[in-house]
């Protein structure tokens, strides 16, 4: 095996050697199919860009069914250790173990590594079937908070003593009457958690020359959680970015060329606006539940979750885990059938994050050309006129060929 080096993080910056070791989890169900296809695309893109000077040294780590079969654990501690040590990794989809202590392996990984920003870019590739008339107008990047809100997992079950105790306390202390046959969930939204997420969204917008950042919230109803998120976002923009950012009120909706606009939207109407006027939105910062719904709804506009990439990132330590956003699609496991685009695009995001954007651009071009050729996997072929259905592995080969130029 060729020796690789660790990625480090010095003075707030990722330091990436020419041969970084990148741990990967193949994933369950169709995970091995899409991973085998995608890794060929990543390696080819890097080779085409740097002709051997740069190369990724892949290191397999275990999680999910493969880990359980080999070690008796769904998420072995060595896997967490490897992601900590090597800092940047990528994963396929994982089965959620039923009846185990871990609620979800994905949630557990994000929590262990404090990957507080779930970043989901959404853009359309020409030719990819879409349920909307003008999918090319969708070009947004959702920053969804990953550690609070419903993801905190603070829930008590209906009928239990601790649930009744909490209800009694809430009645005594606040006069809150809750129907006795209720389950209870707690929604924490912190100032520090909100600020670091919104900061990541703003920094991204500045770095990528994006035009606006929209804070999406339900602050009209939940003033001290969702409303506070909006308030803290504006405060942060004023305190830290007053030279780079302007609010809607300050410029009447017309920001000067050199400044980014910060605005906000109530979550429910935002769903309508992203369907009717998607071109008005760019970078989105929001809490966990809004972001969960929103990123899948936006993905649907550009071809569905089979096409949507994602990355879970802690920008304060450089830790990042990129992932296919769909599930394991177990009925297609081993059939070499499903669409590998989500994990391929997640790898492109990872290459960009590593500071190797040339390789990411090549992958984007390779995908564009492949979609345009109408030789695609079953999910797209069934929606495209005149398409030829090809297997997952063949699709990846075509992407590789189409990256050559
Ligand atoms: P799923 O695996 O995403 O599959 C649902 C359907 O989505 C599939 O039947 C297929 O639709 C389509 N699909 C998914 N991936 C595709 C791909 N790469 N190419 C083309 N079509 C694709 O969702 P699920 O059946 O609800 O979940 C199965 C398992 O995955 C569960 O254990 C769940 O917990 C887990 N999961 C993991 C993650 C993750 O690791 N990030 C995310 C979600 C779910 P058609 O059959 O209609 O073609």
Coordinates of C-alpha atoms and ligand atoms in Angstrom, one line a residue:
X1 CA 0.0 0.0 0.0
X2 CA 1.2 3.5 -0.8
X3 CA 1.9 5.5 2.3
X4 CA -0.4 8.5 2.9
X5 CA -0.4 11.4 5.3
X6 CA -2.8 12.8 7.8
X7 CA -4.8 16.0 7.0
X8 CA -4.2 18.6 9.8
X9 CA -5.8 21.8 10.8
X10 CA -3.5 24.7 11.6
X11 CA -4.6 28.2 12.6
X12 CA -8.1 27.7 11.4
X13 CA -7.1 26.2 8.0
X14 CA -7.1 22.7 6.7
X15 CA -3.7 21.5 5.6
X16 CA -3.9 18.8 3.0
X17 CA -0.9 16.8 1.9
X18 CA -0.6 15.5 -1.7
X19 CA -1.4 12.0 -0.5
X20 CA -4.1 12.4 2.2
X21 CA -5.5 9.3 3.9
X22 CA -9.2 9.4 3.6
X23 CA -11.3 7.0 5.6
X24 CA -14.5 5.7 4.0
X25 CA -17.5 3.7 4.9
X26 CA -18.8 1.7 2.0
X27 CA -22.3 1.6 3.4
X28 CA -25.1 -1.1 3.6
X29 CA -27.5 -2.3 1.0
X30 CA -26.6 -0.6 -2.3
X31 CA -23.7 1.1 -0.6
X32 CA -21.0 -1.2 -2.0
X33 CA -22.5 -0.8 -5.6
X34 CA -22.4 3.0 -5.5
X35 CA -19.1 3.2 -3.6
X36 CA -17.2 0.9 -6.1
X37 CA -18.6 3.1 -8.9
X38 CA -17.9 6.4 -7.2
X39 CA -14.3 5.7 -6.1
X40 CA -13.3 5.2 -9.7
X41 CA -14.6 8.6 -10.6
X42 CA -12.8 10.3 -7.7
X43 CA -9.5 8.6 -8.6
X44 CA -9.8 9.4 -12.3
X45 CA -10.6 13.0 -11.6
X46 CA -7.6 13.5 -9.3
X47 CA -5.3 11.7 -11.8
X48 CA -6.5 13.8 -14.7
X49 CA -5.9 16.9 -12.8
X50 CA -2.5 16.1 -11.2
X51 CA -1.2 13.1 -13.1
X52 CA 0.0 11.2 -10.0
X53 CA 1.4 14.1 -8.1
X54 CA -1.7 14.1 -5.9
X55 CA -3.6 11.0 -5.0
X56 CA -6.1 9.9 -2.3
X57 CA -5.1 7.0 -0.1
X58 CA -8.4 5.4 0.8
X59 CA -8.7 3.6 4.1
X60 CA -11.8 1.5 4.7
X61 CA -13.4 1.8 8.2
X62 CA -16.4 -0.2 9.3
X63 CA -19.9 0.8 10.3
X64 CA -23.4 -0.6 9.9
X65 CA -24.1 -4.2 8.9
X66 CA -20.6 -5.0 7.8
X67 CA -19.2 -3.7 11.1
X68 CA -21.8 -5.7 13.1
X69 CA -21.0 -8.9 11.2
X70 CA -17.2 -8.5 11.7
X71 CA -17.0 -7.0 15.1
X72 CA -20.4 -7.4 16.8
X73 CA -20.7 -3.6 17.0
X74 CA -22.7 -1.3 14.7
X75 CA -20.3 1.6 15.1
X76 CA -16.9 0.4 16.4
X77 CA -14.8 2.9 18.4
X78 CA -12.0 2.5 15.8
X79 CA -14.2 4.0 13.2
X80 CA -14.8 7.2 15.2
X81 CA -11.1 7.3 16.1
X82 CA -10.1 7.1 12.4
X83 CA -12.4 10.0 11.4
X84 CA -11.0 12.0 14.3
X85 CA -7.4 11.2 13.3
X86 CA -7.8 11.7 9.6
X87 CA -10.3 14.5 9.9
X88 CA -12.1 14.2 6.5
X89 CA -14.0 11.2 5.4
X90 CA -16.9 9.9 3.2
X91 CA -19.6 7.4 3.7
X92 CA -22.3 5.5 1.8
X93 CA -25.8 5.0 3.3
X94 CA -26.2 3.0 6.5
X95 CA -29.0 0.8 7.8
X96 CA -30.6 2.2 10.9
X97 CA -30.4 -0.8 13.4
X98 CA -33.8 -1.6 14.7
X99 CA -34.1 -2.1 18.5
X100 CA -30.5 -1.2 19.2
X101 CA -29.2 1.5 21.6
X102 CA -28.1 3.7 18.7
X103 CA -31.0 5.7 17.3
X104 CA -29.3 6.2 14.0
X105 CA -25.7 5.6 13.0
X106 CA -25.6 8.8 11.0
X107 CA -26.8 10.8 13.9
X108 CA -24.3 9.0 16.2
X109 CA -21.4 9.8 13.9
X110 CA -22.4 13.5 13.6
X111 CA -22.8 13.8 17.3
X112 CA -19.5 12.0 18.1
X113 CA -17.6 14.3 15.8
X114 CA -19.7 17.4 16.6
X115 CA -20.4 17.9 12.9
X116 CA -22.7 20.8 13.4
X117 CA -23.3 22.0 9.9
X118 CA -25.1 19.7 7.4
X119 CA -24.4 21.3 4.0
X120 CA -26.6 20.4 1.1
X121 CA -25.9 22.1 -2.2
X122 CA -28.9 21.8 -4.7
X123 CA -28.5 22.6 -8.4
X124 CA -29.8 21.2 -11.6
X125 CA -27.9 19.3 -14.2
X126 CA -29.3 19.9 -17.8
X127 CA -31.3 16.9 -19.0
X128 CA -32.1 15.5 -15.5
X129 CA -35.9 15.0 -15.3
X130 CA -37.6 17.4 -12.8
X131 CA -41.2 17.9 -11.6
X132 CA -40.9 21.7 -12.0
X133 CA -40.8 23.8 -15.2
X134 CA -37.6 25.7 -14.6
X135 CA -35.3 23.6 -12.4
X136 CA -32.3 25.5 -13.8
X137 CA -33.3 28.4 -11.5
X138 CA -32.6 26.3 -8.4
X139 CA -29.1 26.9 -7.2
X140 CA -29.0 26.9 -3.4
X141 CA -26.9 25.7 -0.6
X142 CA -28.7 24.7 2.6
X143 CA -26.8 25.0 5.9
X144 CA -28.8 22.9 8.4
X145 CA -27.9 22.9 12.1
X146 CA -27.0 19.3 13.0
X147 CA -26.8 19.0 16.8
X148 CA -29.9 20.8 18.3
X149 CA -33.6 21.1 17.7
X150 CA -35.2 17.7 17.1
X151 CA -31.8 16.2 16.6
X152 CA -31.0 16.7 20.3
X153 CA -33.3 13.7 20.8
X154 CA -34.8 15.0 24.1
X155 CA -38.1 13.2 24.2
X156 CA -40.2 11.5 26.9
X157 CA -42.7 8.9 26.2
X158 CA -46.4 9.2 26.9
X159 CA -47.6 7.4 30.1
X160 CA -44.2 7.2 31.9
X161 CA -43.5 8.5 35.4
X162 CA -40.7 10.9 34.2
X163 CA -43.1 12.4 31.7
X164 CA -45.8 13.0 34.3
X165 CA -43.1 14.5 36.7
X166 CA -42.1 16.9 34.0
X167 CA -45.7 17.8 33.3
X168 CA -46.3 18.5 37.0
X169 CA -43.2 20.7 37.2
X170 CA -44.3 22.6 34.1
X171 CA -47.7 23.2 35.5
X172 CA -46.3 24.3 38.9
X173 CA -43.6 26.5 37.5
X174 CA -45.1 28.0 34.4
X175 CA -48.8 27.2 34.5
X176 CA -48.5 25.1 31.3
X177 CA -51.4 22.6 31.0
X178 CA -50.4 19.6 28.9
X179 CA -52.9 16.9 28.1
X180 CA -52.0 14.0 30.4
X181 CA -51.7 11.4 27.6
X182 CA -49.0 13.4 25.8
X183 CA -45.4 12.5 24.9
X184 CA -43.0 15.5 25.4
X185 CA -40.1 16.7 23.3
X186 CA -37.8 19.5 24.1
X187 CA -36.4 21.8 21.4
X188 CA -33.1 23.4 22.4
X189 CA -31.8 26.2 20.2
X190 CA -28.7 27.9 21.6
X191 CA -27.1 31.2 20.8
X192 CA -23.6 29.6 20.4
X193 CA -25.0 26.8 18.3
X194 CA -26.9 29.1 16.0
X195 CA -24.1 31.6 15.7
X196 CA -21.5 29.0 14.6
X197 CA -23.9 27.6 12.0
X198 CA -24.9 31.0 10.6
X199 CA -21.2 32.0 10.6
X200 CA -20.4 28.9 8.5
X201 CA -23.2 29.9 6.0
X202 CA -22.0 33.5 5.8
X203 CA -18.3 32.5 5.4
X204 CA -19.3 30.1 2.6
X205 CA -21.3 32.8 0.9
X206 CA -18.3 35.2 1.0
X207 CA -15.9 32.5 -0.1
X208 CA -18.0 31.4 -3.1
X209 CA -19.2 34.9 -4.1
X210 CA -22.8 34.1 -3.4
X211 CA -25.4 36.9 -3.4
X212 CA -27.5 36.3 -0.3
X213 CA -27.9 34.4 2.9
X214 CA -31.5 33.7 4.1
X215 CA -32.3 32.8 7.7
X216 CA -35.3 30.4 7.6
X217 CA -37.3 30.1 10.8
X218 CA -40.7 29.9 12.4
X219 CA -40.0 32.8 14.8
X220 CA -43.6 34.1 14.5
X221 CA -44.7 31.1 16.6
X222 CA -41.6 30.0 18.5
X223 CA -40.1 33.3 19.6
X224 CA -37.3 32.1 21.9
X225 CA -36.0 29.3 19.8
X226 CA -36.7 29.9 16.1
X227 CA -37.2 33.7 16.6
X228 CA -34.0 33.8 18.6
X229 CA -32.1 32.1 15.8
X230 CA -33.2 34.8 13.4
X231 CA -32.2 37.6 15.9
X232 CA -28.8 36.0 16.6
X233 CA -28.2 35.7 12.9
X234 CA -28.8 39.4 12.3
X235 CA -26.7 40.3 15.3
X236 CA -23.8 38.2 14.1
X237 CA -23.9 39.8 10.6
X238 CA -23.8 43.3 12.2
X239 CA -21.1 42.5 14.7
X240 CA -18.7 40.5 12.6
X241 CA -19.5 41.1 8.9
X242 CA -20.8 44.7 8.7
X243 CA -18.4 45.6 5.9
X244 CA -19.4 42.6 3.8
X245 CA -23.1 42.2 4.5
X246 CA -26.1 44.4 4.3
X247 CA -29.6 43.7 5.5
X248 CA -32.8 44.0 3.5
X249 CA -33.9 47.1 5.5
X250 CA -30.6 48.8 5.0
X251 CA -30.7 48.6 1.2
X252 CA -34.4 48.2 0.4
X253 CA -33.7 44.8 -1.1
X254 CA -31.0 46.1 -3.5
X255 CA -27.6 45.3 -2.1
X256 CA -24.6 47.1 -3.6
X257 CA -22.6 44.8 -5.9
X258 CA -19.8 44.2 -3.4
X259 CA -22.1 43.2 -0.5
X260 CA -24.0 40.1 0.3
X261 CA -27.7 40.5 1.3
X262 CA -28.8 39.0 4.6
X263 CA -32.6 38.4 4.9
X264 CA -35.0 36.0 6.6
X265 CA -38.1 34.1 5.7
X266 CA -40.8 32.3 7.7
X267 CA -40.4 28.6 7.0
X268 CA -43.9 27.8 5.7
X269 CA -44.0 30.6 3.1
X270 CA -40.4 29.8 2.2
X271 CA -41.4 26.5 0.8
X272 CA -43.8 28.3 -1.5
X273 CA -41.2 30.9 -2.5
X274 CA -38.6 28.3 -3.3
X275 CA -41.0 26.7 -5.7
X276 CA -42.3 30.0 -7.3
X277 CA -39.2 32.2 -7.1
X278 CA -36.2 30.0 -6.5
X279 CA -33.8 32.4 -8.2
X280 CA -34.2 34.8 -5.3
X281 CA -32.5 32.4 -2.9
X282 CA -28.9 31.4 -2.6
X283 CA -27.3 30.3 0.7
X284 CA -29.9 29.2 3.4
X285 CA -29.2 28.9 7.1
X286 CA -31.7 27.1 9.2
X287 CA -32.3 24.9 12.2
X288 CA -32.6 21.1 12.1
X289 CA -36.2 20.3 11.3
X290 CA -36.8 23.1 8.8
X291 CA -33.5 22.1 7.1
X292 CA -34.4 18.5 7.0
X293 CA -37.7 19.1 5.1
X294 CA -36.3 21.9 3.0
X295 CA -33.2 20.1 1.7
X296 CA -35.3 17.1 0.5
X297 CA -38.0 19.3 -1.0
X298 CA -35.3 21.3 -2.9
X299 CA -33.6 18.1 -4.0
X300 CA -36.9 17.0 -5.5
X301 CA -37.0 20.0 -7.7
X302 CA -33.7 19.1 -9.3
X303 CA -34.2 15.3 -9.7
X304 CA -34.7 13.8 -6.3
X305 CA -32.5 12.5 -3.4
X306 CA -30.7 10.0 -5.7
X307 CA -28.9 13.2 -7.0
X308 CA -28.4 15.1 -3.8
X309 CA -25.0 15.4 -2.1
X310 CA -24.3 16.3 1.4
X311 CA -21.5 17.0 3.9
X312 CA -21.5 17.2 7.7
X313 CA -18.9 19.7 8.8
X314 CA -17.3 21.1 11.9
X315 CA -15.6 24.2 10.5
X316 CA -14.0 25.0 13.9
X317 CA -11.9 21.9 13.8
X318 CA -11.9 21.0 10.1
X319 CA -13.7 17.7 10.7
X320 CA -16.0 16.7 7.8
X321 CA -17.9 13.6 6.7
X322 CA -19.4 13.6 3.2
X323 CA -22.3 11.3 2.4
X324 CA -24.9 10.0 0.0
X325 CA -28.1 11.5 1.3
X326 CA -30.4 8.7 0.2
X327 CA -30.8 5.4 2.2
X328 CA -29.5 1.9 1.5
X329 CA -32.3 1.0 -1.0
X330 CA -31.9 -2.6 0.1
X331 CA -34.2 -4.2 -2.5
X332 CA -31.6 -3.2 -5.2
X333 CA -28.5 -4.3 -3.2
X334 CA -25.9 -6.1 -5.3
X335 CA -27.9 -5.5 -8.6
X336 CA -25.5 -2.9 -9.9
X337 CA -28.6 -0.8 -10.6
X338 CA -29.0 2.4 -8.5
X339 CA -27.8 5.9 -9.3
X340 CA -24.4 6.6 -7.8
X341 CA -24.7 10.4 -8.4
X342 CA -25.4 11.4 -4.8
X343 CA -22.2 9.8 -3.5
X344 CA -20.2 11.0 -6.6
X345 CA -21.4 14.6 -6.0
X346 CA -20.6 14.2 -2.3
X347 CA -17.1 13.2 -3.2
X348 CA -16.9 16.3 -5.5
X349 CA -17.9 18.4 -2.5
X350 CA -15.2 16.7 -0.5
X351 CA -12.5 17.5 -3.1
X352 CA -13.6 21.1 -3.1
X353 CA -13.4 21.1 0.7
X354 CA -9.9 19.7 0.5
X355 CA -8.9 22.6 -1.7
X356 CA -8.8 20.5 -4.9
X357 CA -11.7 22.3 -6.7
X358 CA -10.2 21.4 -10.2
X359 CA -11.1 17.7 -9.6
X360 CA -14.6 18.7 -8.4
X361 CA -15.2 20.7 -11.6
X362 CA -14.1 17.8 -13.7
X363 CA -16.6 15.5 -12.0
X364 CA -19.3 18.1 -12.5
X365 CA -18.5 18.3 -16.2
X366 CA -18.3 14.5 -16.5
X367 CA -21.8 14.1 -14.9
X368 CA -23.2 16.9 -17.1
X369 CA -22.1 15.2 -20.3
X370 CA -23.3 11.8 -19.1
X371 CA -26.8 13.1 -18.3
X372 CA -26.9 14.9 -21.6
X373 CA -26.1 11.6 -23.4
X374 CA -29.3 10.1 -21.9
X375 CA -27.4 7.0 -20.8
X376 CA -28.5 6.8 -17.2
X377 CA -29.5 4.5 -14.4
X378 CA -33.0 3.1 -14.1
X379 CA -34.4 5.9 -11.8
X380 CA -33.6 8.6 -14.4
X381 CA -34.2 6.4 -17.5
X382 CA -37.8 5.8 -16.5
X383 CA -38.5 9.6 -16.5
X384 CA -36.5 10.6 -19.6
X385 CA -37.7 10.3 -23.1
X386 CA -35.4 8.3 -25.3
X387 CA -33.1 7.3 -22.5
X388 CA -31.0 4.1 -22.4
X389 CA -30.9 2.4 -19.0
X390 CA -27.4 1.4 -17.9
X391 CA -26.0 -0.2 -14.8
X392 CA -24.5 1.8 -11.9
X393 CA -20.9 0.7 -12.8
X394 CA -21.4 1.6 -16.5
X395 CA -22.7 5.0 -15.6
X396 CA -19.5 5.6 -13.5
X397 CA -17.3 4.5 -16.5
X398 CA -19.1 7.0 -18.7
X399 CA -18.6 9.8 -16.2
X400 CA -14.9 8.9 -16.2
X401 CA -14.7 8.9 -20.0
X402 CA -16.6 12.2 -20.1
X403 CA -14.2 13.8 -17.7
X404 CA -11.2 13.3 -20.1
X405 CA -11.6 16.5 -22.1
Ligands
LIG1 P1 -34.0 4.6 0.7 O1 -33.0 3.6 0.9 O2 -33.5 6.0 0.3 O3 -34.9 4.1 -0.6 C1 -36.1 4.6 -0.9 C2 -36.3 4.6 -2.4 O4 -35.6 5.8 -2.9 C3 -35.7 3.4 -3.2 O5 -36.6 2.3 -3.2 C4 -35.6 4.1 -4.5 O6 -36.9 4.3 -5.1 C5 -35.0 5.5 -4.2 N1 -33.6 5.5 -4.1 C6 -32.8 5.5 -3.0 N2 -31.5 5.6 -3.3 C7 -31.4 5.6 -4.7 C8 -30.4 5.6 -5.6 N3 -29.1 5.7 -5.3 N4 -30.7 5.6 -6.9 C9 -32.0 5.5 -7.3 N5 -33.0 5.5 -6.5 C10 -32.7 5.5 -5.2 O7 -35.0 4.8 1.9 P2 -35.7 3.8 2.9 O8 -36.1 2.6 2.1 O9 -36.6 4.5 3.6 O10 -34.5 3.3 3.9 C11 -33.7 2.1 3.8 C12 -32.7 2.1 4.9 O11 -31.8 3.2 4.7 C13 -33.2 2.3 6.3 O12 -32.5 1.4 7.2 C14 -32.9 3.7 6.6 O13 -32.8 3.9 8.0 C15 -31.6 3.9 5.9 N6 -31.3 5.3 5.6 C16 -30.0 5.7 5.6 C17 -29.7 7.0 5.3 C18 -28.2 7.4 5.4 O14 -27.4 6.6 5.7 N7 -27.9 8.7 5.1 C19 -30.7 7.9 4.9 C20 -32.0 7.5 4.8 C21 -32.3 6.2 5.1 P3 -37.6 3.4 -6.2 O15 -37.7 2.0 -5.7 O16 -38.9 4.1 -6.3 O17 -36.8 3.5 -7.5

